[in-house]
């Protein structure tokens, strides 16, 4: 992305006996954004988005590496989603304590969208953005990634929209009082329309489809300029969608 921006401060977020790494982009403003990354991704991939959020909505941004991701500890195959979720809660609480008067936005991509949806049960915040949100069997939440069957989830479980609508994660989505945007990708086969439609319905969310994209920017060959235009659509929604 074009332009000069402040580099983030790398932090250790305490998680009761160990810590995970996070990047904090601090800005003078009244918005705080927690970005929850995709599975096997890392916080450094979100620098351009964080810089745009700083510039366009004067947001302070925290980007977390869960355990098994990026610079945080442990091997991914030894980690459960439930453990990653505890880290998400700790990161949210850190951001809220750091920016106590700011309106909080949570943005989750794929696995991060799953985590962000889970967070709506335990914390209140202003806006939620779910990019190609992933969903998993409830039992997977307490299974180590080394025991996880990704093929079965992607090609069987996520194709049954009726079953997904009864997922406990989505059944309680109506309790979330903030505004929600769901962004999906036209050519996504990992989180296809059958698996993302229940998120839109459960949150009564605003929704747009990005044409020509698969699940990730990398597989779709998205250029820097194309990524900036994409991110600016999300920022436009954040600027213009009034809070409850």
Coordinates of C-alpha atoms in Angstrom, one line a residue:
X1 CA 0.0 0.0 0.0
X2 CA 1.2 3.4 -0.9
X3 CA 2.1 5.9 1.8
X4 CA 4.2 6.1 5.0
X5 CA 2.7 4.8 8.2
X6 CA 3.9 4.1 11.7
X7 CA 5.2 0.6 12.3
X8 CA 3.4 -1.4 14.9
X9 CA 4.5 -2.1 18.5
X10 CA 4.9 -5.8 19.1
X11 CA 3.3 -6.9 22.3
X12 CA 3.1 -10.0 24.6
X13 CA -0.5 -10.7 25.6
X14 CA -0.5 -12.6 28.8
X15 CA -2.6 -15.8 28.7
X16 CA -2.1 -17.1 32.3
X17 CA 1.2 -18.9 32.2
X18 CA 2.3 -18.1 28.7
X19 CA 1.9 -15.2 26.2
X20 CA 1.0 -14.7 22.6
X21 CA 2.3 -12.1 20.2
X22 CA 0.3 -9.2 18.9
X23 CA 1.0 -6.0 16.8
X24 CA -0.5 -2.8 18.1
X25 CA -1.0 0.2 15.8
X26 CA -1.9 3.1 18.1
X27 CA -3.7 6.1 16.8
X28 CA -5.3 9.1 18.3
X29 CA -9.0 8.5 17.7
X30 CA -12.2 7.0 19.1
X31 CA -12.2 3.6 17.4
X32 CA -10.3 0.4 18.4
X33 CA -10.2 -2.5 16.1
X34 CA -9.3 -6.1 16.9
X35 CA -8.3 -8.1 13.8
X36 CA -8.6 -11.9 14.1
X37 CA -6.5 -13.7 11.5
X38 CA -7.2 -16.7 9.4
X39 CA -6.0 -20.3 10.1
X40 CA -2.2 -20.7 9.7
X41 CA -2.0 -16.9 8.8
X42 CA 0.1 -14.4 10.8
X43 CA -0.2 -10.8 12.0
X44 CA 2.3 -9.4 9.5
X45 CA -0.1 -10.1 6.6
X46 CA -2.5 -7.6 8.0
X47 CA -0.3 -4.5 8.1
X48 CA -1.7 -2.9 5.0
X49 CA -5.3 -3.3 6.3
X50 CA -4.3 -2.0 9.7
X51 CA -2.6 1.0 8.1
X52 CA -5.7 1.9 6.2
X53 CA -7.8 1.6 9.3
X54 CA -5.5 4.0 11.0
X55 CA -5.6 6.5 8.1
X56 CA -9.3 6.3 7.2
X57 CA -11.1 5.9 10.5
X58 CA -8.4 7.0 13.0
X59 CA -8.5 3.5 14.5
X60 CA -6.0 1.9 16.9
X61 CA -5.6 -1.7 15.7
X62 CA -4.6 -4.9 17.5
X63 CA -3.7 -7.9 15.4
X64 CA -3.2 -11.2 17.2
X65 CA -1.1 -14.3 16.4
X66 CA -2.9 -17.2 18.1
X67 CA -0.9 -20.1 19.6
X68 CA 0.5 -22.1 16.7
X69 CA 0.5 -19.1 14.4
X70 CA 3.1 -16.6 13.4
X71 CA 5.5 -15.7 16.3
X72 CA 3.3 -17.1 19.1
X73 CA 4.3 -20.3 20.8
X74 CA 3.5 -24.0 20.4
X75 CA 2.9 -26.2 17.3
X76 CA -0.4 -25.8 15.7
X77 CA -1.2 -29.5 15.8
X78 CA -1.0 -29.4 19.6
X79 CA -3.5 -26.5 20.0
X80 CA -7.3 -26.6 20.3
X81 CA -9.6 -23.8 19.0
X82 CA -10.8 -23.4 22.6
X83 CA -7.3 -22.4 23.6
X84 CA -7.1 -19.9 20.8
X85 CA -10.4 -18.5 21.9
X86 CA -9.1 -17.8 25.4
X87 CA -6.3 -15.8 23.7
X88 CA -8.9 -13.9 21.7
X89 CA -10.7 -12.9 24.9
X90 CA -7.4 -11.9 26.6
X91 CA -6.5 -9.7 23.5
X92 CA -10.0 -8.1 23.5
X93 CA -9.7 -7.3 27.2
X94 CA -6.2 -5.8 26.6
X95 CA -7.5 -3.6 23.8
X96 CA -10.5 -2.5 25.8
X97 CA -8.3 -1.6 28.8
X98 CA -5.9 0.3 26.6
X99 CA -8.7 2.2 24.8
X100 CA -11.5 2.3 27.4
X101 CA -13.6 5.1 25.7
X102 CA -13.2 3.8 22.2
X103 CA -15.9 2.1 20.1
X104 CA -14.7 -1.4 19.5
X105 CA -14.8 -3.2 16.1
X106 CA -13.9 -6.9 15.6
X107 CA -12.9 -8.1 12.2
X108 CA -12.4 -11.8 11.6
X109 CA -11.2 -13.6 8.5
X110 CA -12.1 -17.3 7.9
X111 CA -11.1 -19.0 11.2
X112 CA -10.9 -15.5 12.7
X113 CA -14.6 -15.1 11.7
X114 CA -15.4 -18.2 13.7
X115 CA -13.5 -16.8 16.7
X116 CA -15.2 -13.3 16.3
X117 CA -18.6 -15.0 16.2
X118 CA -17.8 -16.9 19.4
X119 CA -16.7 -13.6 21.0
X120 CA -20.2 -12.1 20.6
X121 CA -21.4 -14.4 23.4
X122 CA -18.8 -13.2 25.9
X123 CA -18.1 -9.5 25.1
X124 CA -20.1 -6.5 23.9
X125 CA -18.7 -4.4 21.1
X126 CA -19.9 -2.0 18.4
X127 CA -19.4 -3.6 15.0
X128 CA -18.6 -7.0 13.6
X129 CA -17.0 -7.8 10.2
X130 CA -16.8 -11.4 9.1
X131 CA -14.7 -12.0 6.0
X132 CA -15.5 -15.5 4.5
X133 CA -16.2 -16.8 8.0
X134 CA -15.4 -20.5 8.7
X135 CA -17.5 -22.8 10.7
X136 CA -16.7 -26.1 12.4
X137 CA -18.5 -28.9 14.2
X138 CA -19.1 -28.0 17.9
X139 CA -17.0 -31.0 19.0
X140 CA -14.0 -29.6 17.0
X141 CA -13.8 -26.7 19.4
X142 CA -12.2 -29.0 22.0
X143 CA -10.1 -31.1 19.5
X144 CA -6.4 -30.5 18.8
X145 CA -5.7 -29.4 15.2
X146 CA -3.6 -32.5 14.8
X147 CA -6.8 -34.6 15.2
X148 CA -8.9 -32.5 12.8
X149 CA -10.3 -33.8 9.5
X150 CA -10.3 -30.7 7.2
X151 CA -11.6 -32.6 4.2
X152 CA -14.6 -33.9 6.0
X153 CA -15.4 -30.4 7.3
X154 CA -14.9 -28.6 4.0
X155 CA -16.7 -31.1 1.7
X156 CA -19.4 -32.5 3.9
X157 CA -20.2 -30.5 7.0
X158 CA -20.1 -27.0 5.5
X159 CA -22.3 -28.0 2.6
X160 CA -25.4 -28.6 4.7
X161 CA -26.8 -25.2 5.4
X162 CA -29.8 -26.6 7.4
X163 CA -27.5 -28.2 9.9
X164 CA -25.4 -25.1 10.2
X165 CA -28.3 -22.9 11.0
X166 CA -28.8 -25.0 14.2
X167 CA -25.2 -24.6 15.2
X168 CA -25.1 -23.3 18.8
X169 CA -22.7 -20.6 17.7
X170 CA -25.2 -19.1 15.3
X171 CA -28.3 -19.8 17.3
X172 CA -27.2 -17.2 19.8
X173 CA -26.1 -14.6 17.2
X174 CA -29.4 -12.8 17.6
X175 CA -28.3 -11.7 21.0
X176 CA -25.5 -9.6 19.5
X177 CA -26.5 -5.9 19.7
X178 CA -24.0 -4.5 17.3
X179 CA -24.0 -4.1 13.5
X180 CA -22.6 -6.9 11.3
X181 CA -21.2 -7.1 7.8
X182 CA -20.5 -10.4 6.1
X183 CA -18.1 -10.4 3.1
X184 CA -18.1 -13.5 0.9
X185 CA -16.1 -14.4 -2.2
X186 CA -17.7 -15.6 -5.4
X187 CA -15.3 -18.5 -6.1
X188 CA -14.7 -19.6 -2.5
X189 CA -14.7 -23.4 -2.1
X190 CA -13.4 -23.6 1.4
X191 CA -16.2 -21.5 2.9
X192 CA -18.8 -21.7 0.1
X193 CA -22.2 -19.9 0.1
X194 CA -23.9 -22.8 1.9
X195 CA -21.7 -22.3 4.9
X196 CA -21.7 -18.5 4.9
X197 CA -25.4 -17.9 4.3
X198 CA -26.3 -19.0 7.9
X199 CA -24.0 -16.2 9.3
X200 CA -25.8 -13.6 7.2
X201 CA -29.2 -14.9 8.4
X202 CA -28.3 -15.3 12.0
X203 CA -26.9 -11.8 12.4
X204 CA -29.3 -10.2 10.0
X205 CA -26.1 -8.9 8.5
X206 CA -25.3 -6.5 5.7
X207 CA -23.6 -8.5 2.9
X208 CA -21.6 -8.2 -0.2
X209 CA -20.0 -10.7 -2.6
X210 CA -16.5 -9.9 -4.0
X211 CA -16.6 -11.3 -7.5
X212 CA -13.7 -13.3 -9.0
X213 CA -12.1 -14.2 -5.7
X214 CA -11.5 -17.6 -4.2
X215 CA -11.1 -18.0 -0.4
X216 CA -7.9 -16.1 0.0
X217 CA -6.1 -13.2 -1.6
X218 CA -3.0 -15.4 -2.2
X219 CA -4.9 -18.1 -4.2
X220 CA -6.7 -15.4 -6.1
X221 CA -3.6 -13.5 -7.1
X222 CA -4.9 -10.2 -5.7
X223 CA -2.6 -7.2 -6.4
X224 CA -1.8 -4.6 -3.8
X225 CA -4.1 -2.1 -5.5
X226 CA -7.0 -4.6 -5.7
X227 CA -6.5 -5.4 -2.0
X228 CA -6.7 -1.7 -1.1
X229 CA -9.9 -1.3 -3.0
X230 CA -11.4 -4.3 -1.2
X231 CA -10.3 -3.1 2.2
X232 CA -11.8 0.4 1.4
X233 CA -15.2 -1.2 0.8
X234 CA -15.1 -2.5 4.4
X235 CA -13.9 0.9 5.7
X236 CA -16.7 2.6 3.8
X237 CA -19.2 0.4 5.7
X238 CA -17.5 1.1 9.0
X239 CA -17.7 4.8 8.3
X240 CA -21.3 4.9 7.2
X241 CA -23.2 2.2 9.1
X242 CA -24.6 3.8 12.2
X243 CA -24.2 2.0 15.5
X244 CA -27.2 0.8 17.5

